[in-house]
Coordinates of C-alpha atoms in Angstrom, one line a residue:
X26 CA -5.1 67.6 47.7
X27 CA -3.0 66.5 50.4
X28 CA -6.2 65.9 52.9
X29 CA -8.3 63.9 50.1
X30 CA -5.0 61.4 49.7
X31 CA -4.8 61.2 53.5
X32 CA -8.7 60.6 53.7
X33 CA -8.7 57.6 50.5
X34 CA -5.4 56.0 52.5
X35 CA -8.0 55.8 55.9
X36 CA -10.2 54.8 54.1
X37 CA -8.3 51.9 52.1
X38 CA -6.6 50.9 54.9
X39 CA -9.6 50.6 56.9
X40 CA -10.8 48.1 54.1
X41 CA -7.9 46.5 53.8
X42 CA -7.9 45.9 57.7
X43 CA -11.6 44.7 57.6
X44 CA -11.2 41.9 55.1
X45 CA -8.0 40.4 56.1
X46 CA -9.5 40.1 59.5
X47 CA -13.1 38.6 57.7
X48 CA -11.0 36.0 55.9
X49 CA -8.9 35.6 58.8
X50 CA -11.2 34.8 61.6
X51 CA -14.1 33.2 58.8
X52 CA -12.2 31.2 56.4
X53 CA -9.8 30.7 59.4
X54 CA -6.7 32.1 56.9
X55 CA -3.5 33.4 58.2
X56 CA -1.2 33.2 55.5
X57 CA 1.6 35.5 54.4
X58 CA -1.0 38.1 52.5
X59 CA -3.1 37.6 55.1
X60 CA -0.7 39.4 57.6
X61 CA 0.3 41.8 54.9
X62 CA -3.4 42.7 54.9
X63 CA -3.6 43.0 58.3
X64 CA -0.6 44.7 59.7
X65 CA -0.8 47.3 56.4
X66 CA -4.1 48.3 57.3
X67 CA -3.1 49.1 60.5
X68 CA -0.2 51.3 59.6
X69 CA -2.1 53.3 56.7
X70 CA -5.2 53.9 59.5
X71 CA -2.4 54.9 62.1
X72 CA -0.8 57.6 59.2
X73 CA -4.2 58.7 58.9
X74 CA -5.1 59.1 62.1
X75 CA -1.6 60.7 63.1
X76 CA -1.9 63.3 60.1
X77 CA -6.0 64.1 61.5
X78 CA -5.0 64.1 64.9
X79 CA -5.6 67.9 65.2
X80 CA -9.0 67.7 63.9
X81 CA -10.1 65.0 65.6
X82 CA -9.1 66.6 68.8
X83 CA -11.1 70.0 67.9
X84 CA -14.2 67.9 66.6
X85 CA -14.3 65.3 70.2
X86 CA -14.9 68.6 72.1
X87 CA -18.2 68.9 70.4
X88 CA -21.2 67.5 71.1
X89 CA -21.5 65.6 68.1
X90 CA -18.1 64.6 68.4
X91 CA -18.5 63.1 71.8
X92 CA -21.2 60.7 70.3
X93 CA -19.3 59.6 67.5
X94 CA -16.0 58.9 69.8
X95 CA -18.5 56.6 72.0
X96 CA -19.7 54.9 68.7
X97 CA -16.0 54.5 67.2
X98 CA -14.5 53.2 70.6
X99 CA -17.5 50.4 70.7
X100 CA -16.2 49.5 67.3
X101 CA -12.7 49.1 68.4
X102 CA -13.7 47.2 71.5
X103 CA -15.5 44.9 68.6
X104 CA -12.2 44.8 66.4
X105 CA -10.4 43.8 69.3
X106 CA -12.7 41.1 70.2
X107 CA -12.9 39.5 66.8
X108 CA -8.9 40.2 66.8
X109 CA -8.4 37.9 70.5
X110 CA -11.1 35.2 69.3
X111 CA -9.1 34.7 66.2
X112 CA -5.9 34.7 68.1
X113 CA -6.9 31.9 70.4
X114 CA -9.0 30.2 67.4
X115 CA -5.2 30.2 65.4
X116 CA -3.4 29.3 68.7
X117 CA -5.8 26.4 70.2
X118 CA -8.1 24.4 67.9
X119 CA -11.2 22.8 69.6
X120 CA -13.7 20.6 67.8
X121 CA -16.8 18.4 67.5
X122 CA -18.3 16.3 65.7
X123 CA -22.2 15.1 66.6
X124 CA -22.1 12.9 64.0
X125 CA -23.0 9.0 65.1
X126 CA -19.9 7.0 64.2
X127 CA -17.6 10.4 64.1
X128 CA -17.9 10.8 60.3
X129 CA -16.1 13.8 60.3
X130 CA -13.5 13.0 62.7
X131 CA -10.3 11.0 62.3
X132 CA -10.2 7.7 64.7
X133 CA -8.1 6.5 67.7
X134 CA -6.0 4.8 65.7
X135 CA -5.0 7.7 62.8
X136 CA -4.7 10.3 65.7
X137 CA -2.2 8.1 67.4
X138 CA -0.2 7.3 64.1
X139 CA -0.7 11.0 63.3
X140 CA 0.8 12.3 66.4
X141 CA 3.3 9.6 66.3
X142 CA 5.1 10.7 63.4
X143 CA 9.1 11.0 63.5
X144 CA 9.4 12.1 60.1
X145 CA 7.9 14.7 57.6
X146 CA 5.3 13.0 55.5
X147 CA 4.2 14.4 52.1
X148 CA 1.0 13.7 50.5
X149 CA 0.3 14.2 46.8
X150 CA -2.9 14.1 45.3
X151 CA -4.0 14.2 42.0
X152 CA -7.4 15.3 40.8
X153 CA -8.8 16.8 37.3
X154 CA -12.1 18.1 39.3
X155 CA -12.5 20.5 42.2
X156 CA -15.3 18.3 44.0
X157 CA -12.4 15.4 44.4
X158 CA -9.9 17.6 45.8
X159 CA -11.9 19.3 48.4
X160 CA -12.8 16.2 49.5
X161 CA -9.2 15.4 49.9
X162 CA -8.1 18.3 51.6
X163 CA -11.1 18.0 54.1
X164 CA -9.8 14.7 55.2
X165 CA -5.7 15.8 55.2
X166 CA -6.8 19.3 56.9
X167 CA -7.8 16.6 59.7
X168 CA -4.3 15.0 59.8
X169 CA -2.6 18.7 59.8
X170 CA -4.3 19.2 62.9
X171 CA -3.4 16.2 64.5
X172 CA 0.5 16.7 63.4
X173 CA 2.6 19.4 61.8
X174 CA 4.8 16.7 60.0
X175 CA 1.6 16.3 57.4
X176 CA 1.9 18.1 54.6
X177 CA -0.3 18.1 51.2
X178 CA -0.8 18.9 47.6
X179 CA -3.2 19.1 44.9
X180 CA -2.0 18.6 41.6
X181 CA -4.0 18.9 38.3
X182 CA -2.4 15.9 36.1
X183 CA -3.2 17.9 33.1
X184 CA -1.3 21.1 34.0
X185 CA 1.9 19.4 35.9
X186 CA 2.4 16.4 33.8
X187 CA 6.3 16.6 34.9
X188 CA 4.8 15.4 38.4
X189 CA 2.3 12.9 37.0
X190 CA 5.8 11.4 35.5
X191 CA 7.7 11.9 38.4
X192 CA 5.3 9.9 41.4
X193 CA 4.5 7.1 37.9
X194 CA 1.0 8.0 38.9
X195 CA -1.6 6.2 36.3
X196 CA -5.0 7.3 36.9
X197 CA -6.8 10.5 37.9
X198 CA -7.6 10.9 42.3
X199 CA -4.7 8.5 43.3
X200 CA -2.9 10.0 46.4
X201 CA 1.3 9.4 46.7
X202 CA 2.2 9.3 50.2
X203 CA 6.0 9.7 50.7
X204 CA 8.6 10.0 53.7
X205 CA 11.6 9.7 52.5
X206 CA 12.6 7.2 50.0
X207 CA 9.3 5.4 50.7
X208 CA 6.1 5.7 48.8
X209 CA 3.4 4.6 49.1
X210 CA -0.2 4.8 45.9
X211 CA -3.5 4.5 47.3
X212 CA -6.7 4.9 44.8
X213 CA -9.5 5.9 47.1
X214 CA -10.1 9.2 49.6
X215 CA -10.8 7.1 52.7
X216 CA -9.0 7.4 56.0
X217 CA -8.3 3.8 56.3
X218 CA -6.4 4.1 53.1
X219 CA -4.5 7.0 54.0
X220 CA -3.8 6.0 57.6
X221 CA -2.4 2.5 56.4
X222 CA -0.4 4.3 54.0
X223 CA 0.8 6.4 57.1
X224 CA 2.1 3.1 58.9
X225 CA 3.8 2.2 55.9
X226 CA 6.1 4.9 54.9
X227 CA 7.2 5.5 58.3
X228 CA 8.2 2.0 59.2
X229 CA 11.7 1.1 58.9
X230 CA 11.3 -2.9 60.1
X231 CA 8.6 -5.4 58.2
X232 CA 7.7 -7.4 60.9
X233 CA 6.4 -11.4 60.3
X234 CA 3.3 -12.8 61.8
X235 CA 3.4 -16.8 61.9
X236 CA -0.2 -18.5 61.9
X237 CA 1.0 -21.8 62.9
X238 CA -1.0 -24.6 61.3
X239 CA -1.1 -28.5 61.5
X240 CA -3.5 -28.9 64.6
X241 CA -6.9 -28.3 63.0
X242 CA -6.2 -24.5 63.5
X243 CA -8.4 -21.8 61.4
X244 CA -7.0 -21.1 57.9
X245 CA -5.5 -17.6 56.7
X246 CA -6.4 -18.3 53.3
X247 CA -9.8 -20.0 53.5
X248 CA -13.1 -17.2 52.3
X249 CA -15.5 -20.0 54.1
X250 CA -17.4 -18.4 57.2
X251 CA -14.7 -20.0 59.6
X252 CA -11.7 -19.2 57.8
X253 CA -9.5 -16.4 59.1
X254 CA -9.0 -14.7 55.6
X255 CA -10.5 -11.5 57.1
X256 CA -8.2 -11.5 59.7
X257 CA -5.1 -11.9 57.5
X258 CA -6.0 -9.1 55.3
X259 CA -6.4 -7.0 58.2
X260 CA -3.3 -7.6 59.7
X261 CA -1.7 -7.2 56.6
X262 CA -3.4 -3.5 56.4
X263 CA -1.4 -2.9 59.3
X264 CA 2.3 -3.2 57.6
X265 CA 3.1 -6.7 58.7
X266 CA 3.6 -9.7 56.3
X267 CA 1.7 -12.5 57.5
X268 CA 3.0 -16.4 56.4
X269 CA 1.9 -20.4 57.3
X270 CA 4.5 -22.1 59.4
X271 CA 4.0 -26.1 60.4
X272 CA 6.0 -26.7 62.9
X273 CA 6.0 -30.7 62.4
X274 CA 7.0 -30.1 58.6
X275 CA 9.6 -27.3 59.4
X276 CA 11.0 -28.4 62.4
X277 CA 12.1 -25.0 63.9
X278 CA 10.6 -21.4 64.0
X279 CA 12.2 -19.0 61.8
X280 CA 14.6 -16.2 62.8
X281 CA 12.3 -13.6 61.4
X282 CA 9.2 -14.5 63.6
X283 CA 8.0 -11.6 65.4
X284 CA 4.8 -12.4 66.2
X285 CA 3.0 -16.4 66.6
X286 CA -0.7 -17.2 66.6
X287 CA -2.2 -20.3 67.4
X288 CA -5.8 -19.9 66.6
X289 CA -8.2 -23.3 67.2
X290 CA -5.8 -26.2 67.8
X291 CA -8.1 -28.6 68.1
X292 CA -5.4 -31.8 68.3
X293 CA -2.6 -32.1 71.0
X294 CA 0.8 -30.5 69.5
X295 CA 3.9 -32.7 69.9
X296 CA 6.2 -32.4 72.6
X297 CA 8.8 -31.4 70.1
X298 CA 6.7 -28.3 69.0
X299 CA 6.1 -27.4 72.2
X300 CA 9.7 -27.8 73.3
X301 CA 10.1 -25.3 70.1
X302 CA 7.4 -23.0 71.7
X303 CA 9.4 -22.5 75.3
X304 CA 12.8 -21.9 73.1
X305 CA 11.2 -19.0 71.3
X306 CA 9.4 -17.4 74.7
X307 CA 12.8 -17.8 76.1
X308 CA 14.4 -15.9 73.5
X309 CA 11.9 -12.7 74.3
X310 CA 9.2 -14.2 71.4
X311 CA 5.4 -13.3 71.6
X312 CA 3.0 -15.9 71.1
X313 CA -1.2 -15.4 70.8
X314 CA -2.8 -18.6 71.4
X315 CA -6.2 -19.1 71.3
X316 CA -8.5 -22.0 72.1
X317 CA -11.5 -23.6 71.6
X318 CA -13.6 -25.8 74.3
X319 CA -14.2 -29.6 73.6
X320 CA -11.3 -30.5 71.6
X321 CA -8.2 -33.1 72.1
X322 CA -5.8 -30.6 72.8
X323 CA -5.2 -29.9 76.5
X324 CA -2.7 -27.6 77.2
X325 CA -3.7 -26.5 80.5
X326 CA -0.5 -28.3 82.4
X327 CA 2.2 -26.6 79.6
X328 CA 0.2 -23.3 80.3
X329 CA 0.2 -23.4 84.0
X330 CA 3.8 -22.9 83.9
X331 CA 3.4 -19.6 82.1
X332 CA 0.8 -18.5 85.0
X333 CA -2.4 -19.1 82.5
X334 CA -5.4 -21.8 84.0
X335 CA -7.2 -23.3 81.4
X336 CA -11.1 -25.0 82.6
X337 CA -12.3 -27.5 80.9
X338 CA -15.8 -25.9 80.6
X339 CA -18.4 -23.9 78.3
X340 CA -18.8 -20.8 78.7
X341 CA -22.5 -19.9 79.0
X342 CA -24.6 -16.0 79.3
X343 CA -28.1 -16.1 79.9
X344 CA -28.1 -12.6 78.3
X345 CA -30.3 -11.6 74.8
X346 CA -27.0 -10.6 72.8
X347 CA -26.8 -14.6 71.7
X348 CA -30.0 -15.2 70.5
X349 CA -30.1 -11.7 68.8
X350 CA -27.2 -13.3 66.5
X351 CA -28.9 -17.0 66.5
X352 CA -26.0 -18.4 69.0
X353 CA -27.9 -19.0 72.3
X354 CA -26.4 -18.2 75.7
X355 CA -23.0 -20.0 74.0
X356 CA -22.1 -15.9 73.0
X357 CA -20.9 -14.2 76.2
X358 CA -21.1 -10.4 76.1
X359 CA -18.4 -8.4 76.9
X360 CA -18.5 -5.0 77.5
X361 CA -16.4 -3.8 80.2
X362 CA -12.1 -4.8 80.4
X363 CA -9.6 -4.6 82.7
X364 CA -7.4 -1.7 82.7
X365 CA -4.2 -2.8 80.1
X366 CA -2.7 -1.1 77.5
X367 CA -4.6 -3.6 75.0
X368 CA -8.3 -2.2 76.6
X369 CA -7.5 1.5 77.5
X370 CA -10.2 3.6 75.5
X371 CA -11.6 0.4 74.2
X372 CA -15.6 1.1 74.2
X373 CA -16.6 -1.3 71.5
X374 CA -18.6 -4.6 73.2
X375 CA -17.0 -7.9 71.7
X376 CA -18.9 -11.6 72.1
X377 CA -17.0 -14.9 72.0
X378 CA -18.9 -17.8 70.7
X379 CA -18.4 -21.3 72.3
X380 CA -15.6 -20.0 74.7
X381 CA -14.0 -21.9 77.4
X382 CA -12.9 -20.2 80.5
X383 CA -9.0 -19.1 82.0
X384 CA -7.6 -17.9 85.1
X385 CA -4.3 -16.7 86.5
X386 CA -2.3 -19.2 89.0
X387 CA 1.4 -18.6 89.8
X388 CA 3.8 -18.8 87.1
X389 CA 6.8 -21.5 87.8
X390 CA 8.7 -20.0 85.1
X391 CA 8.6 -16.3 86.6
X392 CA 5.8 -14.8 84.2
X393 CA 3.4 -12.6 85.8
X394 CA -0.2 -12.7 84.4
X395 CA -3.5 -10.8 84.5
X396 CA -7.0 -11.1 83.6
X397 CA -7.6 -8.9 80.4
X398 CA -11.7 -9.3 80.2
X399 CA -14.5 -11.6 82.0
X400 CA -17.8 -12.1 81.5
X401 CA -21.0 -10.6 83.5
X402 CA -22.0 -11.6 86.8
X403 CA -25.1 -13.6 85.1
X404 CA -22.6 -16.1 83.0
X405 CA -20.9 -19.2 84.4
X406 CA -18.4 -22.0 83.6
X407 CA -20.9 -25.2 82.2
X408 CA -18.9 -28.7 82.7
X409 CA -21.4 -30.8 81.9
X410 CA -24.1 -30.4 79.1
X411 CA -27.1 -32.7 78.7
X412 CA -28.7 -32.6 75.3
X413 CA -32.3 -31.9 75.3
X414 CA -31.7 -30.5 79.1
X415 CA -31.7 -26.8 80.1
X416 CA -28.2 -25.6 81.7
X417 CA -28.1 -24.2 84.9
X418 CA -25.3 -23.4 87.3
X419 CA -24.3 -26.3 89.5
X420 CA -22.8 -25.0 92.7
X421 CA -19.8 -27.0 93.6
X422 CA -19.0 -28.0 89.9
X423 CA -19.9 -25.0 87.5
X424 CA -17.6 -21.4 87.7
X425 CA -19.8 -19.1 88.4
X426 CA -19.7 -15.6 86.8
X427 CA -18.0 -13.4 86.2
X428 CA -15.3 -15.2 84.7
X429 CA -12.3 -14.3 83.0
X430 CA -11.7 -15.0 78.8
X431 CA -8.2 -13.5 78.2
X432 CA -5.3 -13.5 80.0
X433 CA -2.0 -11.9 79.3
X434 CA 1.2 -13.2 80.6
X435 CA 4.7 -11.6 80.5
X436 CA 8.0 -12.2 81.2
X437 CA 10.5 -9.4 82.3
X438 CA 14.1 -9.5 81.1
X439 CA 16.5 -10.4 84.2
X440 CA 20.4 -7.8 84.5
X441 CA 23.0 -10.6 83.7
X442 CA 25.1 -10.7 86.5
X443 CA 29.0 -11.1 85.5
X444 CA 30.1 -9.6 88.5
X445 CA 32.3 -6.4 89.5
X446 CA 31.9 -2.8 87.5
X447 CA 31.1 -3.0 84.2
X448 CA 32.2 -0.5 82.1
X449 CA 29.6 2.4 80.8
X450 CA 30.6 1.8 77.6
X451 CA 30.3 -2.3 77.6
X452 CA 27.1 -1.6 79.5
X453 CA 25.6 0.5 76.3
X454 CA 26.7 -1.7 74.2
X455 CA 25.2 -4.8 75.2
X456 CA 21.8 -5.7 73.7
X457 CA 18.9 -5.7 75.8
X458 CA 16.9 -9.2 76.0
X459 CA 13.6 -8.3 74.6
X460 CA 10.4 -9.2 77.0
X461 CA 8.3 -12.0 76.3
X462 CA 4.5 -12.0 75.8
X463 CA 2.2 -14.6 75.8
X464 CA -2.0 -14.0 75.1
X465 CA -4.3 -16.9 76.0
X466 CA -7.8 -16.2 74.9
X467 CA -10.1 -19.0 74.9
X468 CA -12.1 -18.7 71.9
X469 CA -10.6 -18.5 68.3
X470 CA -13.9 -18.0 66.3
X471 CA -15.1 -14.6 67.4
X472 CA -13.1 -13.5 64.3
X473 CA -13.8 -15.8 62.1
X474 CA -15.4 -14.5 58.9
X475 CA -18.7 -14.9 59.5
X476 CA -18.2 -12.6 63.2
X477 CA -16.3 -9.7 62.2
X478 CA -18.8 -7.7 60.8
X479 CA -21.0 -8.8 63.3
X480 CA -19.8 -7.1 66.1
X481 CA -17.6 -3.9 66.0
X482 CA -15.7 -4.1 68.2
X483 CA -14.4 -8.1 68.0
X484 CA -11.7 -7.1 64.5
X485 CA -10.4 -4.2 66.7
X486 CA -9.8 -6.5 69.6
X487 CA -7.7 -9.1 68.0
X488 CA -6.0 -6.3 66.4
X489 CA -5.3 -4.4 69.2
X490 CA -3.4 -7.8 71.1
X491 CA -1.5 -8.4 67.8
X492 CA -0.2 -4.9 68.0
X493 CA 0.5 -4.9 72.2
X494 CA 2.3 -8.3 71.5
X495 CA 4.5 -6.9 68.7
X496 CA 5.5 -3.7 70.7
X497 CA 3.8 -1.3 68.5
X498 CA 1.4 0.6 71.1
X499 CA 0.7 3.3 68.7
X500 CA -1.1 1.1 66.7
X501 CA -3.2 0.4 69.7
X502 CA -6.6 1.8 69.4
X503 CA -9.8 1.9 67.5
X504 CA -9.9 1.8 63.9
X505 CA -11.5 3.9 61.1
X506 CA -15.2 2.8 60.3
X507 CA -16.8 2.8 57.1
X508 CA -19.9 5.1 57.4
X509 CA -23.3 4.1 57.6
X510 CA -25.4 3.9 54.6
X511 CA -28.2 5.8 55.2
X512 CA -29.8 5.6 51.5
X513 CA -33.3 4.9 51.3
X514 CA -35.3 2.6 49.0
X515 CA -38.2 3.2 47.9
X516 CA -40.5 1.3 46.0
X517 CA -42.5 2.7 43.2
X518 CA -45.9 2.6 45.0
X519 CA -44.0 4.6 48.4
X520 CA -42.1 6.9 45.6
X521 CA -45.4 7.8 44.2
X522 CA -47.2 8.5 47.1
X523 CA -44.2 11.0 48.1
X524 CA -44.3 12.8 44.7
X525 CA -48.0 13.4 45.0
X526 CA -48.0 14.3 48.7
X527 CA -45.3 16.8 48.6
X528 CA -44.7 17.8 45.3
X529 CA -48.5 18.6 44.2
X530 CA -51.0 18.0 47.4
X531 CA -48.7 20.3 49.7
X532 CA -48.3 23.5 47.3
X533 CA -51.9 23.2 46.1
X534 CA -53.3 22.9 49.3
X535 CA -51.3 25.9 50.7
X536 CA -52.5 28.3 48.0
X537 CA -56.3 27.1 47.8
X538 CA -55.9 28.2 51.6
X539 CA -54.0 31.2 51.1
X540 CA -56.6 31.9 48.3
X541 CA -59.3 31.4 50.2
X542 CA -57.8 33.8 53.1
X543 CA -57.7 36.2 51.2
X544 CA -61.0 36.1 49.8
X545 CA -62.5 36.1 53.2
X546 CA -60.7 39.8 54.6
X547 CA -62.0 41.3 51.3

């Protein structure tokens, strides 16, 4: 009696042992039962094999014995592979994903806000179906991975309706994203969604981006292909709130100002405005100010002193990428940057229609400045087109290639010097001046409306500036693609020929030959 118990407890812990580990190292599980499973198996095979240890003895001395030892020590050797591989599997994740666009993947951009996190962040979703909320937790098992401050939940609405009250959700797959005493609703399973939600919740300042306006420059509220409304809603995905500010109507740039763009003046600012402009770069402001070639505005002397050269030129690039998008050689191809913080791990080519080009010179105001991208070797600097002539490069008077489109100039906060020891505690105390940043690009349409879904990577670029200039370099990076559609359209003629081909030719053809095989070697 006592040997059949001792025989069903090897036995069951052997089981036990052998699916914990399956759903362990398969379903990559290692929960609480899990280890139960794992660790009680072990203990009821080691009772077993304590209270056989007698007879095993007798029966290794055997012939028989000897070959069953061999064949149960290869199986422990086995165990204790599958036991190491899902060690290092639970201890250091490695992935891939051959998809084209990283489908399966999260982006720069989430992995960086993911990582980032100084708080716990909670995400609630709530789904009546199971096809909704494995789709949910495929996409938040991601995030776990990237940080262990995301957690999640799936919540039927029509079993925890005390929960559908508390989050005020209204509708069946919303997701609640919380941190604190900040929440955030989104309606869709999409990583943009979610990641934007992210930034959100775990932002403790709004900061303002100014499009200043007045000068012919681009409008954030216009749909029309040159409008910027793209680009405001963008920005706005990014947790900043974006406003209009004339400086000729309102006279002074508001406190709250974290961020000015100046994209397409096309008419010469007053000195007033520009006297407003130093004031705030003084003060530790950041300003993005982008041009356009051929217009009234020159403001190569006031940017000079900020260590920015502005040509008075076209930009022009023999290369196919402009006619492929109906431009001409007016579309210079980027596709390799300087090393900045804006371009590290930037891989997307971006294309500048009707650019004009810039250059460092020496700053009199102290700002040091660098290059951020150029053209190709092929593209030049025209001063002087002809209608109805081809361009060419005019040695003496053209810039030849490759020539710079962005340059980046900052200003490092001087140590006030009041003279003698300060205090450690005065010296803590005392607020640091913030740096200033100013962005010269020399084209303001290559994210216009009509270009950014053109080109990947041209949304991405602006955005990445925006962020560099407001100090966020987390937000730095490349953001989450929609995926390709890959459906297919058939017409009815093409849908037909398919049905007939593979659905009647194929299986009839296969068995009038197997048929006919069959009939011969008989």
């Amino acid at each position: 009696m006592v040997r059949k118990i001792l025989d069903n407890l090897g036995f069951v812990g052997g089981l036990l042992f052998l699916i914990s580990m399956l759903l362990s190292y398969f379903l990559d599980l290692w929960n609480v039962w899990v280890q139960i499973g794992v660790y009680g198996g072990l203990i009821l095979i080691g009772v077993y094999l304590a209270a056989q240890l007698p007879t095993l003895i007798e029966a290794l001395g055997t012939r028989g014995g000897k070959k069953g030892g061999a064949a149960l020590l290869s199986l422990l050797l086995v165990v204790g592979i599958l036991v190491l591989l899902n060690f290092l599997n639970y201890r250091h994740h490695e992935r891939w994903d051959l998809s084209e666009n990283n489908l399966f993947s999260l982006s720069d951009q989430s992995l960086k806000v993911a990582s980032n996190l100084d708080r716990d962040v909670e995400v609630v979703a709530f789904f009546e179906n199971r096809a909704g909320a494995e789709q949910f937790e495929n996409l938040m098992k991601e995030y776990q991975f990237a940080s262990p401050r995301v957690s999640y939940e799936v919540v039927d609405p029509q079993k925890d309706p005390a929960k559908v009250q508390q989050y005020q959700v209204e509708r069946n797959g919303q997701i609640v994203v919380k941190a604190g005493e900040k929440t955030q609703k989104i309606d869709a399973i999409q990583e943009q969604e979610l990641t934007n939600a992210l930034i959100k919740v775990t932002r403790d300042e709004e900061k303002t981006v100014y499009f200043l306006s007045g000068h012919g420059e681009r409008s954030i509220d216009s749909p029309e292909p040159d409008g910027y409304l793209a680009v405001k809603a963008a920005v706005e995905q990014q947790n900043y709130r974006v406003e209009k500010l004339n400086l000729a109507v309102d006279g002074e740039i508001p406190e709250d100002a974290s961020l000015l763009v100046m994209a397409g003046v096309r008419s010469q600012p007053l000195p007033g405005e520009l006297e407003a402009l130093d004031a705030y770069l003084a003060g530790g402001g950041k300003l993005l100010l982008m041009l356009e070639p051929d217009t009234d505005a020159d403001l190569s002397e006031y940017l000079a002193r900020y260590g920015v050269a502005v040509y008075d030129d076209m930009v022009l690039d023999p290369s196919p990428v402009g006619q492929l998008l109906g431009l001409g050689p007016v579309s210079p191809l980027v596709g390799s940057y300087r090393p900045h913080p804006i371009t590290d791990g930037f891989e997307y080519s971006t294309f500048f229609p009707t650019v004009r080009s810039l250059d460092t010179t020496d700053s009199s105001l102290g700002y040091r400045s660098q290059a951020l991208f150029s053209t190709s070797g092929r593209a030049w600097g025209e001063t002087e087109l002809t209608p109805g002539q081809p361009a060419r490069l005019d040695d003496g008077k053209d810039r030849p290639g490759p020539v710079p489109l962005a340059v980046v100039s900052v200003l490092e906060p001087e140590e006030d010097d009041v003279g003698g020891d300060v205090p450690e505690e005065i010296e803590e105390e005392k607020p640091k001046k913030p740096e200033s940043r100013l962005l010269v690009v020399g084209d303001s349409d290559f994210v216009a409306n009509r270009y950014v879904e053109a080109a990947s990577g041209n949304l991405d670029m602006f955005l990445n500036m925006a962020s560099w200039l407001l100090q966020d370099e987390d937000l730095i990076a490349v953001r989450p693609k929609d995926p390709t559609d890959r459906k297919v359209v058939l017409t009815a003629r093409e849908s037909s020929i398919l049905y007939w081909g593979l659905v009647v030719f194929l299986p009839v053809a296969t068995l009038v030959l197997g048929i006919g095989i069959w009939y011969r070697r008989r």
